[in-house]
Amino acid sequence: MKKKPYFSVLRLCIIGLMSAMVFVATMFLRIDIPTPLGKTMLHFGNVMCILSGLLFGGVTGGLSAGLGSAIFDLMDPTFAPEFWITFLMKFAMALVAGLLASRARRAAGEGNDAGKGHVIFAAISGAVTYFVLYITKTILWNRFVLGAEWGAVWTTVAAKATVSLVNAVLASVVSVLLYLALRPALKAAGVFRRLGEE
């Protein structure tokens, strides 16, 4: 029996759809917040990033999260120079959430889903991964690329960390709720079976 390629037409369509969802949630469901060295935002894009990983696994979710977020960055002159960094960080967020959720599903046994506690842990782990990467990037970018003084860097980090923490909590809660609502429907429709993940 011939083995199906990992990047089947269905998987590529899912990556495209979830990338679009990440882009739309970031572009239209946001509040911009100015800081001394640029802006930050409160948005729903991270919800879709984590949801992509929880539903479709680390690589598929990571590509969806990274592509959708990088495309958003390319549409905004403030964020465009950092689009490649955004791709890597959002990929990592969904990758961590997806790998942990997939591992929990495998541990639960064939035909069973991961327990709610495992899904919550996976979502929080993805959000924490992104939070740490984002704050690290903010410090390094502002200090060593832009050459800002440490006082301005720490003021910016304080503002961005606060907003990023709110985004992380929001993303963790909402992505888990959406996962619990969507996974049974997608499973019943045979999506995961056709992806070879059941």
Backbone as CSV, one residue per row, in Angstrom:
resi,resn,N_x,N_y,N_z,CA_x,CA_y,CA_z,C_x,C_y,C_z
1,MET,0.842,-1.184,0.000,0.000,0.000,0.000,0.889,1.250,0.000
2,LYS,0.574,2.154,-0.896,1.366,3.374,-1.024,1.060,4.322,0.132
3,LYS,2.138,4.833,0.740,1.973,5.756,1.867,1.600,7.143,1.350
4,LYS,0.618,7.751,2.004,0.198,9.099,1.619,1.281,10.102,1.989
5,PRO,1.485,11.115,1.151,2.444,12.161,1.530,1.887,12.978,2.697
6,TYR,2.790,13.469,3.539,2.340,14.262,4.693,1.590,15.502,4.231
7,PHE,2.135,16.206,3.248,1.500,17.432,2.760,0.536,17.097,1.626
8,SER,-0.569,16.463,2.001,-1.619,16.140,1.041,-2.357,17.417,0.649
9,VAL,-3.211,17.305,-0.361,-4.013,18.459,-0.782,-4.876,18.940,0.379
10,LEU,-5.463,18.021,1.126,-6.301,18.400,2.268,-5.488,19.162,3.309
11,ARG,-4.300,18.661,3.623,-3.472,19.335,4.633,-3.057,20.734,4.151
12,LEU,-2.707,20.862,2.888,-2.351,22.177,2.343,-3.543,23.134,2.390
13,CYS,-4.737,22.611,2.121,-5.952,23.445,2.221,-6.184,23.893,3.658
14,ILE,-5.962,22.996,4.607,-6.127,23.346,6.024,-5.107,24.404,6.423
15,ILE,-3.865,24.256,5.978,-2.842,25.264,6.284,-3.257,26.616,5.712
16,GLY,-3.754,26.623,4.482,-4.212,27.871,3.873,-5.382,28.482,4.615
17,LEU,-6.363,27.653,4.971,-7.545,28.147,5.688,-7.174,28.695,7.059
18,MET,-6.383,27.942,7.809,-6.017,28.397,9.153,-5.083,29.605,9.104
19,SER,-4.225,29.686,8.084,-3.393,30.887,7.911,-4.277,32.109,7.691
20,ALA,-5.308,31.937,6.867,-6.245,33.041,6.621,-6.983,33.424,7.900
21,MET,-7.353,32.438,8.701,-8.044,32.721,9.972,-7.128,33.489,10.927
22,VAL,-5.858,33.104,10.974,-4.884,33.819,11.813,-4.765,35.263,11.335
23,PHE,-4.633,35.445,10.026,-4.500,36.792,9.460,-5.723,37.649,9.776
24,VAL,-6.910,37.123,9.514,-8.153,37.881,9.732,-8.333,38.214,11.211
25,ALA,-8.074,37.254,12.084,-8.235,37.502,13.526,-7.244,38.546,14.026
26,THR,-6.054,38.589,13.430,-5.057,39.586,13.829,-5.379,40.949,13.230
27,MET,-5.799,40.969,11.981,-6.035,42.227,11.268,-7.291,42.948,11.754
28,PHE,-8.357,42.208,11.983,-9.646,42.851,12.230,-10.150,42.753,13.666
29,LEU,-9.600,41.860,14.456,-10.029,41.718,15.851,-8.888,42.148,16.762
30,ARG,-8.564,43.441,16.720,-7.411,43.941,17.469,-7.648,45.355,17.971
31,ILE,-6.827,45.703,18.979,-6.764,47.069,19.500,-5.287,47.439,19.529
32,ASP,-4.897,48.470,18.770,-3.503,48.928,18.761,-3.205,49.733,20.018
33,ILE,-2.018,49.498,20.600,-1.590,50.194,21.816,-0.199,50.773,21.565
34,PRO,-0.054,52.114,21.609,1.264,52.713,21.372,2.211,52.490,22.552
35,THR,3.510,52.357,22.247,4.559,52.260,23.272,5.673,53.233,22.877
36,PRO,6.637,53.490,23.757,7.715,54.427,23.413,8.510,54.039,22.161
37,LEU,8.608,52.751,21.860,9.391,52.303,20.704,8.527,51.541,19.703
38,GLY,7.382,52.076,19.362,6.505,51.413,18.403,5.159,51.120,19.014
39,LYS,4.495,50.099,18.461,3.178,49.758,18.984,3.097,48.270,19.276
40,THR,2.102,47.926,20.052,1.767,46.538,20.314,0.259,46.432,20.154
41,MET,-0.292,45.235,20.231,-1.728,45.092,20.043,-2.309,43.994,20.915
42,LEU,-3.544,44.245,21.283,-4.373,43.227,21.911,-5.182,42.635,20.763
43,HIS,-5.075,41.324,20.517,-5.726,40.756,19.328,-6.092,39.288,19.530
44,PHE,-6.863,38.763,18.571,-7.317,37.378,18.621,-6.500,36.458,17.710
45,GLY,-5.440,36.976,17.113,-4.618,36.147,16.232,-3.988,34.966,16.946
46,ASN,-3.542,35.178,18.187,-2.917,34.084,18.936,-3.912,32.975,19.264
47,VAL,-5.186,33.326,19.369,-6.221,32.301,19.577,-6.183,31.316,18.410
48,MET,-6.174,31.853,17.194,-6.165,31.002,16.003,-4.843,30.245,15.860
49,CYS,-3.745,30.869,16.273,-2.440,30.187,16.223,-2.453,28.937,17.102
50,ILE,-2.878,29.101,18.336,-2.901,27.961,19.262,-3.947,26.942,18.829
51,LEU,-5.108,27.418,18.383,-6.154,26.510,17.911,-5.647,25.658,16.747
52,SER,-4.889,26.250,15.836,-4.320,25.499,14.706,-3.462,24.343,15.204
53,GLY,-2.615,24.622,16.188,-1.770,23.573,16.742,-2.565,22.506,17.473
54,LEU,-3.523,22.931,18.294,-4.329,21.972,19.053,-5.101,21.033,18.129
55,LEU,-5.696,21.584,17.082,-6.532,20.779,16.196,-5.726,19.915,15.233
56,PHE,-4.683,20.484,14.635,-4.043,19.830,13.495,-2.594,19.416,13.717
57,GLY,-2.099,19.558,14.943,-0.748,19.112,15.240,0.283,20.205,15.089
58,GLY,1.496,19.888,15.517,2.551,20.881,15.600,2.993,21.486,14.284
59,VAL,3.279,20.661,13.292,3.812,21.190,12.032,2.734,21.923,11.244
60,THR,1.576,21.305,11.082,0.479,21.950,10.348,0.042,23.223,11.060
61,GLY,-0.130,23.140,12.366,-0.506,24.323,13.140,0.569,25.384,13.117
62,GLY,1.828,24.960,13.215,2.938,25.909,13.191,3.031,26.656,11.877
63,LEU,2.889,25.937,10.769,2.920,26.598,9.461,1.749,27.561,9.305
64,SER,0.574,27.145,9.752,-0.605,28.021,9.679,-0.388,29.286,10.488
65,ALA,0.070,29.125,11.716,0.292,30.270,12.608,1.383,31.183,12.066
66,GLY,2.485,30.594,11.628,3.601,31.382,11.125,3.266,32.137,9.855
67,LEU,2.638,31.457,8.903,2.304,32.109,7.632,1.275,33.218,7.810
68,GLY,0.195,32.937,8.530,-0.837,33.956,8.736,-0.307,35.185,9.442
69,SER,0.530,34.979,10.445,1.097,36.097,11.208,2.134,36.864,10.396
70,ALA,2.952,36.144,9.624,3.963,36.810,8.795,3.306,37.644,7.704
71,ILE,2.238,37.136,7.117,1.517,37.909,6.094,0.928,39.169,6.712
72,PHE,0.382,39.059,7.925,-0.112,40.260,8.604,1.013,41.275,8.780
73,ASP,2.157,40.818,9.253,3.295,41.725,9.460,3.707,42.424,8.170
74,LEU,3.672,41.699,7.065,4.056,42.292,5.783,3.079,43.374,5.327
75,MET,1.862,43.369,5.848,0.854,44.375,5.488,0.949,45.636,6.335
76,ASP,1.777,45.625,7.366,1.893,46.768,8.270,3.351,47.229,8.304
77,PRO,3.618,48.469,7.846,5.009,48.937,7.805,5.720,48.904,9.159
78,THR,4.965,49.000,10.248,5.574,48.947,11.576,6.186,47.578,11.846
79,PHE,5.515,46.532,11.401,5.936,45.166,11.709,6.687,44.472,10.568
80,ALA,6.635,45.023,9.356,7.200,44.347,8.176,8.663,43.920,8.329
81,PRO,9.543,44.747,8.910,10.945,44.306,9.021,11.130,43.054,9.887
82,GLU,10.163,42.769,10.735,10.283,41.638,11.664,9.453,40.429,11.242
83,PHE,8.922,40.412,10.008,7.986,39.352,9.627,8.587,37.962,9.780
84,TRP,9.876,37.814,9.480,10.511,36.496,9.558,10.664,36.038,11.008
85,ILE,10.880,36.992,11.909,10.961,36.652,13.334,9.580,36.227,13.822
86,THR,8.565,36.968,13.389,7.188,36.623,13.750,6.852,35.220,13.270
87,PHE,7.240,34.891,12.031,6.980,33.548,11.510,7.555,32.492,12.446
88,LEU,8.807,32.664,12.839,9.465,31.673,13.695,8.813,31.573,15.072
89,MET,8.465,32.729,15.663,7.887,32.715,17.016,6.477,32.127,17.017
90,LYS,5.658,32.502,16.042,4.289,31.966,15.983,4.314,30.481,15.628
91,PHE,5.256,30.099,14.750,5.428,28.683,14.442,5.728,27.912,15.723
92,ALA,6.653,28.444,16.528,7.038,27.776,17.780,5.854,27.660,18.734
93,MET,5.032,28.711,18.825,3.874,28.683,19.722,2.925,27.546,19.342
94,ALA,2.548,27.484,18.070,1.614,26.447,17.629,2.270,25.069,17.643
95,LEU,3.566,25.011,17.346,4.288,23.738,17.374,4.238,23.123,18.768
96,VAL,4.550,23.912,19.782,4.536,23.410,21.163,3.131,22.951,21.548
97,ALA,2.130,23.793,21.291,0.746,23.423,21.630,0.333,22.164,20.878
98,GLY,0.666,22.104,19.597,0.278,20.960,18.781,0.967,19.669,19.170
99,LEU,2.262,19.736,19.441,2.987,18.521,19.837,2.463,17.963,21.155
100,LEU,2.202,18.852,22.109,1.694,18.392,23.411,0.283,17.820,23.296
101,ALA,-0.572,18.459,22.507,-1.938,17.950,22.332,-1.921,16.614,21.587
102,SER,-1.094,16.507,20.554,-0.995,15.251,19.795,-0.459,14.122,20.668
103,ARG,0.534,14.444,21.476,1.098,13.439,22.390,0.040,12.952,23.380
104,ALA,-0.759,13.870,23.893,-1.820,13.496,24.838,-2.877,12.635,24.151
105,ARG,-3.195,12.928,22.878,-4.173,12.103,22.149,-3.628,10.699,21.925
106,ARG,-2.334,10.596,21.572,-1.727,9.270,21.383,-1.722,8.480,22.691
107,ALA,-1.421,9.158,23.793,-1.389,8.491,25.100,-2.779,8.023,25.521
108,ALA,-3.814,8.724,25.070,-5.188,8.354,25.430,-5.638,7.091,24.713
109,GLY,-4.952,6.728,23.644,-5.293,5.513,22.921,-6.103,5.803,21.673
110,GLU,-6.125,4.821,20.776,-6.797,4.993,19.495,-8.285,5.274,19.675
111,GLY,-8.760,6.255,18.940,-10.178,6.611,18.989,-10.553,7.535,20.125
112,ASN,-9.641,7.760,21.064,-9.935,8.634,22.203,-9.293,9.998,22.001
113,ASP,-9.876,10.987,22.636,-9.297,12.328,22.597,-8.548,12.594,23.889
114,ALA,-7.667,13.572,23.827,-6.930,13.993,25.022,-7.902,14.590,26.029
115,GLY,-7.612,14.417,27.299,-8.445,15.013,28.337,-8.352,16.529,28.310
116,LYS,-9.353,17.171,28.885,-9.383,18.639,28.906,-8.146,19.213,29.583
117,GLY,-7.698,18.572,30.645,-6.513,19.055,31.354,-5.281,19.075,30.468
118,HIS,-5.123,18.034,29.638,-3.986,17.983,28.717,-4.082,19.067,27.648
119,VAL,-5.292,19.307,27.172,-5.493,20.341,26.147,-5.205,21.719,26.740
120,ILE,-5.668,21.956,27.948,-5.402,23.239,28.625,-3.900,23.416,28.825
121,PHE,-3.220,22.361,29.270,-1.765,22.425,29.462,-1.053,22.728,28.142
122,ALA,-1.491,22.092,27.063,-0.881,22.327,25.748,-1.066,23.776,25.314
123,ALA,-2.268,24.308,25.501,-2.545,25.700,25.110,-1.714,26.679,25.936
124,ILE,-1.657,26.459,27.232,-0.871,27.349,28.105,0.615,27.260,27.754
125,SER,1.099,26.059,27.475,2.513,25.888,27.112,2.850,26.641,25.829
126,GLY,1.964,26.573,24.846,2.171,27.325,23.610,2.189,28.822,23.860
127,ALA,1.250,29.302,24.680,1.176,30.735,24.989,2.409,31.205,25.756
128,VAL,2.867,30.402,26.707,4.061,30.762,27.487,5.301,30.769,26.585
129,THR,5.394,29.798,25.687,6.512,29.769,24.733,6.569,31.071,23.951
130,TYR,5.421,31.489,23.416,5.395,32.730,22.641,5.725,33.940,23.514
131,PHE,5.183,33.983,24.722,5.426,35.118,25.621,6.928,35.290,25.867
132,VAL,7.607,34.203,26.182,9.051,34.264,26.453,9.815,34.696,25.200
133,LEU,9.479,34.123,24.058,10.151,34.494,22.811,9.900,35.960,22.456
134,TYR,8.666,36.417,22.645,8.296,37.793,22.295,9.030,38.812,23.162
135,ILE,9.094,38.561,24.452,9.783,39.495,25.356,11.284,39.492,25.066
136,THR,11.853,38.317,24.824,13.274,38.229,24.475,13.559,38.989,23.185
137,LYS,12.713,38.779,22.178,12.878,39.494,20.906,12.744,40.995,21.096
138,THR,11.801,41.431,21.906,11.595,42.861,22.146,12.847,43.494,22.744
139,ILE,13.437,42.839,23.717,14.659,43.364,24.346,15.797,43.425,23.329
140,LEU,16.056,42.314,22.649,17.178,42.249,21.710,16.996,43.203,20.531
141,TRP,15.805,43.245,19.972,15.535,44.089,18.802,15.683,45.571,19.150
142,ASN,15.033,45.983,20.237,15.053,47.405,20.592,16.435,47.874,21.047
143,ARG,17.138,47.053,21.781,18.438,47.476,22.300,19.548,47.349,21.255
144,PHE,19.625,46.191,20.607,20.786,45.914,19.766,20.569,46.177,18.276
145,VAL,19.337,46.174,17.808,19.074,46.499,16.404,18.733,47.979,16.263
146,LEU,17.797,48.456,17.087,17.397,49.867,17.017,18.327,50.783,17.805
147,GLY,19.091,50.225,18.743,20.042,51.018,19.525,19.403,51.900,20.582
148,ALA,18.235,51.536,21.060,17.544,52.335,22.079,18.264,52.233,23.424
149,GLU,18.107,53.257,24.236,18.669,53.252,25.590,17.912,52.236,26.441
150,TRP,18.594,51.716,27.475,17.978,50.692,28.326,16.687,51.186,28.978
151,GLY,16.625,52.445,29.359,15.400,52.973,29.979,14.203,52.851,29.058
152,ALA,14.393,53.221,27.791,13.306,53.107,26.806,12.969,51.648,26.530
153,VAL,14.000,50.805,26.503,13.775,49.374,26.263,12.900,48.785,27.366
154,TRP,13.247,49.065,28.640,12.486,48.477,29.749,11.073,49.039,29.832
155,THR,10.890,50.315,29.470,9.544,50.895,29.439,8.700,50.193,28.377
156,THR,9.301,49.970,27.223,8.600,49.272,26.146,8.301,47.830,26.534
157,VAL,9.273,47.162,27.139,9.072,45.772,27.564,7.931,45.681,28.574
158,ALA,7.868,46.627,29.508,6.795,46.606,30.512,5.427,46.712,29.846
159,ALA,5.298,47.633,28.887,4.014,47.802,28.195,3.676,46.570,27.361
160,LYS,4.663,46.080,26.616,4.410,44.933,25.743,4.188,43.650,26.540
161,ALA,4.883,43.496,27.657,4.703,42.295,28.479,3.297,42.239,29.053
162,THR,2.785,43.391,29.478,1.429,43.435,30.032,0.414,43.021,28.977
163,VAL,0.513,43.615,27.793,-0.420,43.289,26.709,-0.240,41.840,26.269
164,SER,1.001,41.386,26.174,1.269,40.020,25.752,0.732,39.000,26.755
165,LEU,0.792,39.341,28.028,0.241,38.456,29.054,-1.276,38.338,28.915
166,VAL,-1.934,39.465,28.660,-3.391,39.439,28.429,-3.695,38.608,27.183
167,ASN,-2.916,38.811,26.110,-3.091,38.009,24.893,-2.914,36.521,25.175
168,ALA,-1.931,36.178,26.007,-1.654,34.773,26.320,-2.818,34.130,27.067
169,VAL,-3.356,34.847,28.046,-4.497,34.316,28.807,-5.707,34.168,27.892
170,LEU,-5.989,35.211,27.114,-7.111,35.190,26.177,-6.964,34.042,25.184
171,ALA,-5.771,33.896,24.613,-5.527,32.843,23.627,-5.689,31.457,24.240
172,SER,-5.191,31.270,25.449,-5.292,29.961,26.103,-6.743,29.581,26.360
173,VAL,-7.507,30.506,26.903,-8.906,30.214,27.260,-9.759,29.998,26.014
174,VAL,-9.718,30.949,25.087,-10.606,30.885,23.920,-10.229,29.733,22.993
175,SER,-8.936,29.471,22.809,-8.537,28.374,21.920,-8.997,27.021,22.464
176,VAL,-8.935,26.840,23.771,-9.402,25.575,24.361,-10.912,25.429,24.179
177,LEU,-11.658,26.507,24.405,-13.115,26.450,24.211,-13.465,26.125,22.756
178,LEU,-12.780,26.762,21.818,-13.029,26.480,20.401,-12.619,25.055,20.039
179,TYR,-11.503,24.597,20.588,-11.049,23.229,20.343,-12.112,22.222,20.803
180,LEU,-12.614,22.419,22.009,-13.611,21.490,22.554,-14.896,21.499,21.734
181,ALA,-15.213,22.629,21.107,-16.407,22.716,20.267,-16.165,22.149,18.864
182,LEU,-14.979,22.375,18.306,-14.721,22.024,16.908,-14.184,20.611,16.693
183,ARG,-13.368,20.106,17.605,-12.736,18.799,17.373,-13.761,17.678,17.161
184,PRO,-14.821,17.576,17.985,-15.789,16.498,17.733,-16.451,16.599,16.356
185,ALA,-16.748,17.812,15.912,-17.383,17.991,14.600,-16.424,17.613,13.472
186,LEU,-15.167,18.034,13.585,-14.176,17.686,12.562,-13.901,16.183,12.551
187,LYS,-13.916,15.583,13.729,-13.707,14.129,13.832,-14.869,13.382,13.183
188,ALA,-16.096,13.829,13.476,-17.283,13.195,12.893,-17.302,13.347,11.370
189,ALA,-16.761,14.436,10.869,-16.709,14.673,9.422,-15.587,13.882,8.751
190,GLY,-14.745,13.225,9.527,-13.675,12.395,8.983,-12.421,13.152,8.580
191,VAL,-12.293,14.394,9.013,-11.128,15.202,8.634,-9.838,14.576,9.152
192,PHE,-9.816,14.175,10.409,-8.585,13.635,10.996,-8.240,12.263,10.414
193,ARG,-9.265,11.485,10.071,-9.021,10.184,9.434,-8.371,10.391,8.065
194,ARG,-8.879,11.358,7.300,-8.312,11.625,5.976,-6.903,12.213,6.061
195,LEU,-6.602,12.870,7.183,-5.244,13.379,7.387,-4.304,12.290,7.903
196,GLY,-4.869,11.133,8.270,-4.063,10.046,8.812,-3.700,10.243,10.263
197,GLU,-4.540,10.998,10.994,-4.240,11.314,12.393,-5.204,10.648,13.363
198,GLU,-5.911,9.628,12.929,-6.815,8.923,13.844,-6.344,7.522,14.062
